[in-house]
PDB file of C-alpha atoms in Angstrom:
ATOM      1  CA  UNK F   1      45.915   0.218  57.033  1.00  0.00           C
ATOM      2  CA  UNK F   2      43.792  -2.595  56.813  1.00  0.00           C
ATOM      3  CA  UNK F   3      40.808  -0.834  57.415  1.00  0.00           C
ATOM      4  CA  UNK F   4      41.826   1.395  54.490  1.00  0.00           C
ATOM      5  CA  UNK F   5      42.677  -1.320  52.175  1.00  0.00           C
ATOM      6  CA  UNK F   6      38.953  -3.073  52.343  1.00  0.00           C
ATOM      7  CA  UNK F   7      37.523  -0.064  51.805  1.00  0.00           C
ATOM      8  CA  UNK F   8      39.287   0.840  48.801  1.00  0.00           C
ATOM      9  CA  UNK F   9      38.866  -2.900  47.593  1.00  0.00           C
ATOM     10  CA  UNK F  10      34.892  -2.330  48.168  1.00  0.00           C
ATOM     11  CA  UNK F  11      34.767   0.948  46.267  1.00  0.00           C
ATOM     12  CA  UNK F  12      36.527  -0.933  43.983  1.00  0.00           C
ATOM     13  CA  UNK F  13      34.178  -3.562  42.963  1.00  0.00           C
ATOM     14  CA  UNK F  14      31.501  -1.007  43.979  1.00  0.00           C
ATOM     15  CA  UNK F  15      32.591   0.876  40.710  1.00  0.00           C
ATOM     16  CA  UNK F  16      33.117  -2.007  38.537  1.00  0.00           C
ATOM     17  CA  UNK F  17      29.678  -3.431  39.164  1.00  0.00           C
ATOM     18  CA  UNK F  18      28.174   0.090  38.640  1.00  0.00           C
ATOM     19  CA  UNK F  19      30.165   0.261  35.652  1.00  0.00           C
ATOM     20  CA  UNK F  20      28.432  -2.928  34.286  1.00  0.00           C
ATOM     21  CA  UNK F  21      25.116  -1.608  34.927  1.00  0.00           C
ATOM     22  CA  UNK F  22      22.843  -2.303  31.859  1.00  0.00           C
ATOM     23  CA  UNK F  23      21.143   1.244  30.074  1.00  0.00           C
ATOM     24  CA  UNK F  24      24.790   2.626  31.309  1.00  0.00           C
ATOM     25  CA  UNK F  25      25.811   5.110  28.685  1.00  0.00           C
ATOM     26  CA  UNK F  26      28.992   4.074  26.163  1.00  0.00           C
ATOM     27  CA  UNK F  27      31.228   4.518  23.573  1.00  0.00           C
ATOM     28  CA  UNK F  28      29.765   2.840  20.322  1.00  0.00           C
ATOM     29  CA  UNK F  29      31.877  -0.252  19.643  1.00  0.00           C
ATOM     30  CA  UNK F  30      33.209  -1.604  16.330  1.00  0.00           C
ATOM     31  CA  UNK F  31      29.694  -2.956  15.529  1.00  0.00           C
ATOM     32  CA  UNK F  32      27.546  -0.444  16.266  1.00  0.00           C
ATOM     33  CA  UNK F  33      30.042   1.604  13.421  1.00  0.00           C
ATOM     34  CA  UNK F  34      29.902  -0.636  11.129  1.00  0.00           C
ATOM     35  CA  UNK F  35      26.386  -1.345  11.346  1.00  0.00           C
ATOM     36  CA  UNK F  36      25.227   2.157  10.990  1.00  0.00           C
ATOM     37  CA  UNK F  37      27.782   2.635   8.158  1.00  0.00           C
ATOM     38  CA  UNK F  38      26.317  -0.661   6.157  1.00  0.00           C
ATOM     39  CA  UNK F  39      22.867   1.497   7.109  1.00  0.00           C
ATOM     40  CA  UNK F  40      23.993   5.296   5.431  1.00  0.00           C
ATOM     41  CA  UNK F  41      25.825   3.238   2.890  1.00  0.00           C
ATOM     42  CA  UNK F  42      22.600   1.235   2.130  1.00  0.00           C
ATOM     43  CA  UNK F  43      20.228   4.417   1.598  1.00  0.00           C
ATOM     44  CA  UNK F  44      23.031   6.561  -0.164  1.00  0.00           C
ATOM     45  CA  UNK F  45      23.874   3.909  -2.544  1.00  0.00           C
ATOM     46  CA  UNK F  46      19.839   3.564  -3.310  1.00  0.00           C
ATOM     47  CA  UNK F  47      19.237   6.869  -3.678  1.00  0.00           C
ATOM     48  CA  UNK F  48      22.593   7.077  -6.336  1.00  0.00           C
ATOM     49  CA  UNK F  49      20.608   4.583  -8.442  1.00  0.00           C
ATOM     50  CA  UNK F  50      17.802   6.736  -8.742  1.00  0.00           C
ATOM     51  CA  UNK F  51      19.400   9.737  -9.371  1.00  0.00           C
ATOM     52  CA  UNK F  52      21.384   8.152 -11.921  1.00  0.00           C
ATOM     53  CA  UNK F  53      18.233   5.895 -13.396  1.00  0.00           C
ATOM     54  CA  UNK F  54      16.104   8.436 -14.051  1.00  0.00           C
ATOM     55  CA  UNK F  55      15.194  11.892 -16.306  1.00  0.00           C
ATOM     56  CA  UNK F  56      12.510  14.095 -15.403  1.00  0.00           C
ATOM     57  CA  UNK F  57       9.710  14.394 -18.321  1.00  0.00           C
ATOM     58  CA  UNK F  58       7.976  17.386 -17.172  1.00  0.00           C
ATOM     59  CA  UNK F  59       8.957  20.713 -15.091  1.00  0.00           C
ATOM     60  CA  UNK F  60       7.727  19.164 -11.327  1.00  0.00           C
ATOM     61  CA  UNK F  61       9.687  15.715 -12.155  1.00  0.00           C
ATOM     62  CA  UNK F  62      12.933  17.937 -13.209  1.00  0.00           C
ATOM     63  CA  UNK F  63      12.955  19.828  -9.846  1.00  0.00           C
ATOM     64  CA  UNK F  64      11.956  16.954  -7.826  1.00  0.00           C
ATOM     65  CA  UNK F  65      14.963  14.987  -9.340  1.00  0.00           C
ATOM     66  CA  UNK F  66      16.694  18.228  -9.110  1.00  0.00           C
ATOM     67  CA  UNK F  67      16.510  18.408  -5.465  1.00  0.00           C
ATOM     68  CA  UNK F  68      17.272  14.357  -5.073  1.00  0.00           C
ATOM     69  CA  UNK F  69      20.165  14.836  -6.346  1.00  0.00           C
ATOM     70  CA  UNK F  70      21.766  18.100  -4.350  1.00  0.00           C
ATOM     71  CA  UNK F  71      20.319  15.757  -1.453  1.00  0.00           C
ATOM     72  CA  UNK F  72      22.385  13.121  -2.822  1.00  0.00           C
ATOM     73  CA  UNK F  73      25.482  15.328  -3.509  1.00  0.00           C
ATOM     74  CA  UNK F  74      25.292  16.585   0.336  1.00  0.00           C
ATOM     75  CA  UNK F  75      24.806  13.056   1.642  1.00  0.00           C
ATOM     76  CA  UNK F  76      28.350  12.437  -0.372  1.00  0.00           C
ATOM     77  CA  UNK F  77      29.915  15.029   1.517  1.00  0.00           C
ATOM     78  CA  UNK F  78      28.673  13.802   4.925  1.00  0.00           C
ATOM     79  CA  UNK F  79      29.868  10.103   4.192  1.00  0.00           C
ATOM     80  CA  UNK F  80      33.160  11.433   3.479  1.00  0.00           C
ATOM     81  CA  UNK F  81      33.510  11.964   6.700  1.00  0.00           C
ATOM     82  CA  UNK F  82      31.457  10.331   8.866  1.00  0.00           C
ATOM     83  CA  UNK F  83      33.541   8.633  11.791  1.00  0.00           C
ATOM     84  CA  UNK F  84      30.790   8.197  14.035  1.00  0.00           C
ATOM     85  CA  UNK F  85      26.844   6.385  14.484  1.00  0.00           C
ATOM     86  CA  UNK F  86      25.439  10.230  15.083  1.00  0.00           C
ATOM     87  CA  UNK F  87      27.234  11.460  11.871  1.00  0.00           C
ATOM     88  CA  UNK F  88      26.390   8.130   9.659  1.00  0.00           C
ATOM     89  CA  UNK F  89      22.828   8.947  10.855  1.00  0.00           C
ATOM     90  CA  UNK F  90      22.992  12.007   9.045  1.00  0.00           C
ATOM     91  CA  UNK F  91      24.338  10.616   5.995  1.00  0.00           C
ATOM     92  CA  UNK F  92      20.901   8.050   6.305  1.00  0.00           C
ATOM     93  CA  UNK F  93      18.849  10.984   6.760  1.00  0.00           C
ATOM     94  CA  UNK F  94      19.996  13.015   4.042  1.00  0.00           C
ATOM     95  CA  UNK F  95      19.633  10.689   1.910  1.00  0.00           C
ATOM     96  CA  UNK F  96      15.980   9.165   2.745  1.00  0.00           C
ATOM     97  CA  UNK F  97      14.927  12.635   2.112  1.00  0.00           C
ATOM     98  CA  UNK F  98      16.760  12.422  -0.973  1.00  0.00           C
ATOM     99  CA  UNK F  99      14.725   9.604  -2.145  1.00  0.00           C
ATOM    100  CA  UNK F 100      11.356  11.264  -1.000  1.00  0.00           C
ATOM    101  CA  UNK F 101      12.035  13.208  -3.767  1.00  0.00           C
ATOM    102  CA  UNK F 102      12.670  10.864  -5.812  1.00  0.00           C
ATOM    103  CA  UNK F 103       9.179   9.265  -4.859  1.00  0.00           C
ATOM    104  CA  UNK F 104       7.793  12.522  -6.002  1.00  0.00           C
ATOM    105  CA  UNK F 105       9.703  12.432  -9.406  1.00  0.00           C
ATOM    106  CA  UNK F 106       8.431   9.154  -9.765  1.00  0.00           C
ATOM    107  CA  UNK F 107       4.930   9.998  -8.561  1.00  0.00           C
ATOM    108  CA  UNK F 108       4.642  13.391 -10.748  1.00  0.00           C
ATOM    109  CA  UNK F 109       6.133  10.951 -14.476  1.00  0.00           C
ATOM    110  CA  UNK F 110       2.914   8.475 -13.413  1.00  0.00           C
ATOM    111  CA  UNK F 111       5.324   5.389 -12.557  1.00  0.00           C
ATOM    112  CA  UNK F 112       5.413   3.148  -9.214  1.00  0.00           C
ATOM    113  CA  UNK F 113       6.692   5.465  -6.202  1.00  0.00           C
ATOM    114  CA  UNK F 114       8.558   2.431  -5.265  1.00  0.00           C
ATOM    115  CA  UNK F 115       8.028   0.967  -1.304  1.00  0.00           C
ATOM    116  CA  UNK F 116       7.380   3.133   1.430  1.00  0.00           C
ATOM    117  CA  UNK F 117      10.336   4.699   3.113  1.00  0.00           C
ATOM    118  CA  UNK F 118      11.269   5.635   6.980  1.00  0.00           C
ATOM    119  CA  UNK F 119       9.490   8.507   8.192  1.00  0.00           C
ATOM    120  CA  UNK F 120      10.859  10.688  10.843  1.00  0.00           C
ATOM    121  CA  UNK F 121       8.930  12.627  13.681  1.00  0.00           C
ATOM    122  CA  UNK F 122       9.347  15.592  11.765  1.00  0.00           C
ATOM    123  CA  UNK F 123       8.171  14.560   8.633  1.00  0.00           C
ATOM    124  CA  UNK F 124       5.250  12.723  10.273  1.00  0.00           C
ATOM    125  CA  UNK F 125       4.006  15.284  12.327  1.00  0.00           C
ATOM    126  CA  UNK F 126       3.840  17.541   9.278  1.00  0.00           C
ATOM    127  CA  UNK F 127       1.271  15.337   7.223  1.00  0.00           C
ATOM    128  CA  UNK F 128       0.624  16.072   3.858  1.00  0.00           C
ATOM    129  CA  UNK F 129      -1.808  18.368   2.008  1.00  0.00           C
ATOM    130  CA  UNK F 130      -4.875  16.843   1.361  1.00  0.00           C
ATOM    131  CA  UNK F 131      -6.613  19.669  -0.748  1.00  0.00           C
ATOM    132  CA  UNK F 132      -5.940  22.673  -2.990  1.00  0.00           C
ATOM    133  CA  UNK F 133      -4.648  25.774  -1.282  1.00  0.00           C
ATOM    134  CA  UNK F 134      -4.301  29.434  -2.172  1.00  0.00           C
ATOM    135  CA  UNK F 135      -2.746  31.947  -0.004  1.00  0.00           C
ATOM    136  CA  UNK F 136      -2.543  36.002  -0.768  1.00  0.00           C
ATOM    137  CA  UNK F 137       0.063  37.987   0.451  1.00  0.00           C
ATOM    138  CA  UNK F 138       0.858  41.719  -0.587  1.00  0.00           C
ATOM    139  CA  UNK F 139      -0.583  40.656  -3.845  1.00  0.00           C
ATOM    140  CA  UNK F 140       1.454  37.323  -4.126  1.00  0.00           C
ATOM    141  CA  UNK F 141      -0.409  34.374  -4.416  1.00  0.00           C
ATOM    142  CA  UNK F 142       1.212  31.114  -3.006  1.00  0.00           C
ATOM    143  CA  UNK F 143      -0.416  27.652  -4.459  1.00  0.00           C
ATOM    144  CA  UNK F 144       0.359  24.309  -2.724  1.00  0.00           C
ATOM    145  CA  UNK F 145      -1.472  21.000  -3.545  1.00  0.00           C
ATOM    146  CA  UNK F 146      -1.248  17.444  -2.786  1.00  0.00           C
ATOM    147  CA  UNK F 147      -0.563  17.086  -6.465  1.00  0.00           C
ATOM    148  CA  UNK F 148       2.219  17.719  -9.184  1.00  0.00           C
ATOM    149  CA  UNK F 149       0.948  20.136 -12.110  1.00  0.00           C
ATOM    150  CA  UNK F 150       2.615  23.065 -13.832  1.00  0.00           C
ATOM    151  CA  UNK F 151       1.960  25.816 -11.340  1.00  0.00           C
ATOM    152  CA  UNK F 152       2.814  23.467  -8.213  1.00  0.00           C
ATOM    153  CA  UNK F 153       6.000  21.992  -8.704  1.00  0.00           C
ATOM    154  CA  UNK F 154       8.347  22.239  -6.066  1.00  0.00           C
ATOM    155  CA  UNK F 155       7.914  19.749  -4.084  1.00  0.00           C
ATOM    156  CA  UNK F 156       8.382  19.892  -0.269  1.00  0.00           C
ATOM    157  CA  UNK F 157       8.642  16.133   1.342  1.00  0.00           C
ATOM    158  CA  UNK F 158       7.457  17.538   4.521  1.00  0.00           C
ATOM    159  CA  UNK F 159       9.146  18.182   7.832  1.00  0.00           C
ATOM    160  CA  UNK F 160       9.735  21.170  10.903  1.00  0.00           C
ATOM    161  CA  UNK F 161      11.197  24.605   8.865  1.00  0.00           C
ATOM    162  CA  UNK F 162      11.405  27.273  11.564  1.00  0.00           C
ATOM    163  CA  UNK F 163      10.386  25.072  14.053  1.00  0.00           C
ATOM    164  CA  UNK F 164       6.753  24.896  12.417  1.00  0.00           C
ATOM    165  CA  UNK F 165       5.971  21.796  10.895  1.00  0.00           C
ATOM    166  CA  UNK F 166       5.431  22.031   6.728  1.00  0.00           C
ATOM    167  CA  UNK F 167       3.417  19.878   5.212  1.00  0.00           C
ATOM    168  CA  UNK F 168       4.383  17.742   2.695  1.00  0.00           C
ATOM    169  CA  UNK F 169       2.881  18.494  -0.851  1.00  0.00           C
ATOM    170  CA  UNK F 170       3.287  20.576  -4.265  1.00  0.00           C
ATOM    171  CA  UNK F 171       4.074  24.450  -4.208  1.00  0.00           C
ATOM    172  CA  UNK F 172       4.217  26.853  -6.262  1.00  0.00           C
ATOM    173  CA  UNK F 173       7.570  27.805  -5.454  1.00  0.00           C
ATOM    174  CA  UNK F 174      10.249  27.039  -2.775  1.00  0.00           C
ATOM    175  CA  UNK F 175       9.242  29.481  -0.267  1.00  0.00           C
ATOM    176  CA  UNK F 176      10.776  27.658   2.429  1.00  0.00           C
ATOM    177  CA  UNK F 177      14.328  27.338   1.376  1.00  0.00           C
ATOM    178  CA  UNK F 178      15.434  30.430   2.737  1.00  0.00           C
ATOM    179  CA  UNK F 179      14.091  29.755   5.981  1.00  0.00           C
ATOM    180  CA  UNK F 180      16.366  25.846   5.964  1.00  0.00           C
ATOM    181  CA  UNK F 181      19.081  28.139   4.649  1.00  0.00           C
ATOM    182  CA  UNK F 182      19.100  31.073   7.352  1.00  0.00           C
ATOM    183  CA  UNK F 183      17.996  33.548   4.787  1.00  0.00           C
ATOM    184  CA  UNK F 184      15.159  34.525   6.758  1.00  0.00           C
ATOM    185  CA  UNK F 185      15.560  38.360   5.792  1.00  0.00           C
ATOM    186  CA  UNK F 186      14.708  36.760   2.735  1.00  0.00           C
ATOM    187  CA  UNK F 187      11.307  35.733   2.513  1.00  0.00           C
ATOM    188  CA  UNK F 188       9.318  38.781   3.904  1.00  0.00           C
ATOM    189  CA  UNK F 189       7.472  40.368   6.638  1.00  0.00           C
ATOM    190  CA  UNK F 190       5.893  38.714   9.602  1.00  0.00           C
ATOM    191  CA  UNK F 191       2.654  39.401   7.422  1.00  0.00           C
ATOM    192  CA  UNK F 192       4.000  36.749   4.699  1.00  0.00           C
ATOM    193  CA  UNK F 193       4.871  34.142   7.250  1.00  0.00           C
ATOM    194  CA  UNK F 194       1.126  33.521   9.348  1.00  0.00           C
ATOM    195  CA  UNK F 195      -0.542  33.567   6.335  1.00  0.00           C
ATOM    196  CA  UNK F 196       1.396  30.462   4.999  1.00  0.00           C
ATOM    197  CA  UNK F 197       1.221  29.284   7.968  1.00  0.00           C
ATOM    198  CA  UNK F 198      -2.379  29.404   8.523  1.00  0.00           C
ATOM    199  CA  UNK F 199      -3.206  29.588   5.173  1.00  0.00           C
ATOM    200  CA  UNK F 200      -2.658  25.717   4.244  1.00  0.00           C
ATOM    201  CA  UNK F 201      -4.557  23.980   7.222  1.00  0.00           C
ATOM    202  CA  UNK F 202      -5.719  21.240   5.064  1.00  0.00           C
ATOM    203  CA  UNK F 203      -3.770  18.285   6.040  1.00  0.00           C
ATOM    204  CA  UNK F 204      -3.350  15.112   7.225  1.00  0.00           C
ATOM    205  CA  UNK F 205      -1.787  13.782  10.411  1.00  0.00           C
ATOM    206  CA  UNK F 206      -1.475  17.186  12.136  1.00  0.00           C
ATOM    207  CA  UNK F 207       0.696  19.371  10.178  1.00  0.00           C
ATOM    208  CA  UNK F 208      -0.363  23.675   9.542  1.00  0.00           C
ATOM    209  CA  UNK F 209      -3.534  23.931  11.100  1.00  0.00           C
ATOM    210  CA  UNK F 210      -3.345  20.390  12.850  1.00  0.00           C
ATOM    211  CA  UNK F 211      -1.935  19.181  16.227  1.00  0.00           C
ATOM    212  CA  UNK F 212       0.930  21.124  17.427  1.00  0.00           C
ATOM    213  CA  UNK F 213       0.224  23.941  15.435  1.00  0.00           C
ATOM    214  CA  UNK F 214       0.538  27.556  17.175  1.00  0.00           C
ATOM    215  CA  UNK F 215      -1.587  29.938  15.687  1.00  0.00           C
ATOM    216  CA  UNK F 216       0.494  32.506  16.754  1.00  0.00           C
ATOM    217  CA  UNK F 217       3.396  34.794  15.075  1.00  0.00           C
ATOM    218  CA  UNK F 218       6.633  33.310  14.358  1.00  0.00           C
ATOM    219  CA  UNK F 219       8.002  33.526  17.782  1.00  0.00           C
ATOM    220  CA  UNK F 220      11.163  30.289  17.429  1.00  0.00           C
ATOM    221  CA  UNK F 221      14.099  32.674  16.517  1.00  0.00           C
ATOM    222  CA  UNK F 222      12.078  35.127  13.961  1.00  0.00           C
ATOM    223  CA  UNK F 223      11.753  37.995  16.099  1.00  0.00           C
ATOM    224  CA  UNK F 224      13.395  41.274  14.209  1.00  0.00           C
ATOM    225  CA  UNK F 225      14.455  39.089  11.530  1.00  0.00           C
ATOM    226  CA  UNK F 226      11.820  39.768   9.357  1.00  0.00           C
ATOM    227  CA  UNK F 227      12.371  43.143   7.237  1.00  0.00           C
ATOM    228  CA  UNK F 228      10.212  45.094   4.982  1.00  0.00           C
ATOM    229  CA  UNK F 229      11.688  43.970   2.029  1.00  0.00           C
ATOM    230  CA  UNK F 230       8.794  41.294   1.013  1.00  0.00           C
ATOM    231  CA  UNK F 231       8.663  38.408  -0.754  1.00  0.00           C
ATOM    232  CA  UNK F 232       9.719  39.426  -3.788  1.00  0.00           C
ATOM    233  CA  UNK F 233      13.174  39.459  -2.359  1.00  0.00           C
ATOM    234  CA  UNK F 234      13.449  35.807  -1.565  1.00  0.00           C
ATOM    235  CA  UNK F 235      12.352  34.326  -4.782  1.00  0.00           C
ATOM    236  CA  UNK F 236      12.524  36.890  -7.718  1.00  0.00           C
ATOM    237  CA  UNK F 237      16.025  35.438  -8.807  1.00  0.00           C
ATOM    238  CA  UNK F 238      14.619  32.290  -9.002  1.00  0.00           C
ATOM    239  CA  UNK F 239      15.492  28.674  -7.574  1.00  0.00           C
TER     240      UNK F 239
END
């Protein structure tokens, strides 16, 4: 019995110093919560200002404000209710992109783009476009451009779609909302989707045609998704 008892003393403190280990994985404490709440908080509250502050003076500003503000709508949503540091992360990230549009509704009216915000892994593996680009498919021309002008503006603050990286720039139209929505029936053939993929190679920091970029077909989750319909399908109602 004795015998028994020292062992289970020694397993004992065996635990409790393994359990005091440092790197040991646990639960987020009171100030880990609060601090990344005073973080999403922060960055939502910022990007409310913004929203609120400012009116778009021309058609790229409008939709770049456009899509600040759904960003800062969903970012609501999430704070609602966020309990936890992964789900006030969320909040933070919504709303950073949020306010890379606004950056780009700032950018496109000619004012001060304000100070440089957070960039992900995503978003800086993407790049940004550094030149003009055309691309032709089924007799549908897509534009993007590193700048803001009346047949680029949708703005795209860059990031992974599809689990291909899109490069941050001007398009001609929101081809790759679909594709963050699920719609992927949506936007075409497998035809449509190389050829933007290829098709804008000229950026910076990696990004389409850069670092990490697989020439081949859309082979994350595409395959069979893709019908006949074309692109027409995804876009002629508008955005």
């Amino acid at each position: 019995m004795t015998v028994l008892l020292v062992l289970l003393v020694v397993v004992g403190l065996l635990a409790l110093a393994l359990g005091r280990r440092p790197g040991r994985a646990t639960t987020a404490g009171p100030a880990d919560l609060a601090d990344a709440e005073a973080e999403a908080r922060r960055w939502y509250d910022r990007l409310g200002g913004q929203v609120l502050a400012l009116t778009g003076t021309d058609e790229p500003s409008r939709q770049a404000l456009a899509d600040a503000s759904e960003r800062y709508t969903a970012a609501g949503s999430q704070l609602a209710s966020a309990s936890t540091p992964a789900q006030w992360r969320l909040v933070t990230d919504t709303a950073l992109e949020g306010l890379h549009f606004v950056r780009a509704a700032r950018t496109a009216m000619g004012l001060d783009p304000g100070p440089d915000l957070p960039s992900g892994a995503d978003r800086a593996r993407a790049g940004s476009l550094t030149a003009d680009h055309a691309v032709d498919v089924g007799g549908r021309t897509v534009l993007g451009s590193p700048d803001p002008s009346p047949r680029t503006s949708h703005y795209y603050p860059g990031g992974t779609v599809a689990g291909r990286p899109v490069a941050a720039g001007w398009y001609s139209e929101p081809w790759w909302k679909p594709m963050l929505l699920g719609g992927v029936g949506a936007v075409g053939g497998v035809l449509l989707a190389d050829a933007l993929f290829s098709g804008f190679s000229g950026v910076a920091d990696g990004g389409w045609g850069g670092p990490g970029f697989d020439g081949g077909g859309w082979d994350g989750g595409f395959d069979g998704g893709f019908g006949g319909g074309g692109f027409d399908g995804g876009f002629g109602g508008g955005w």
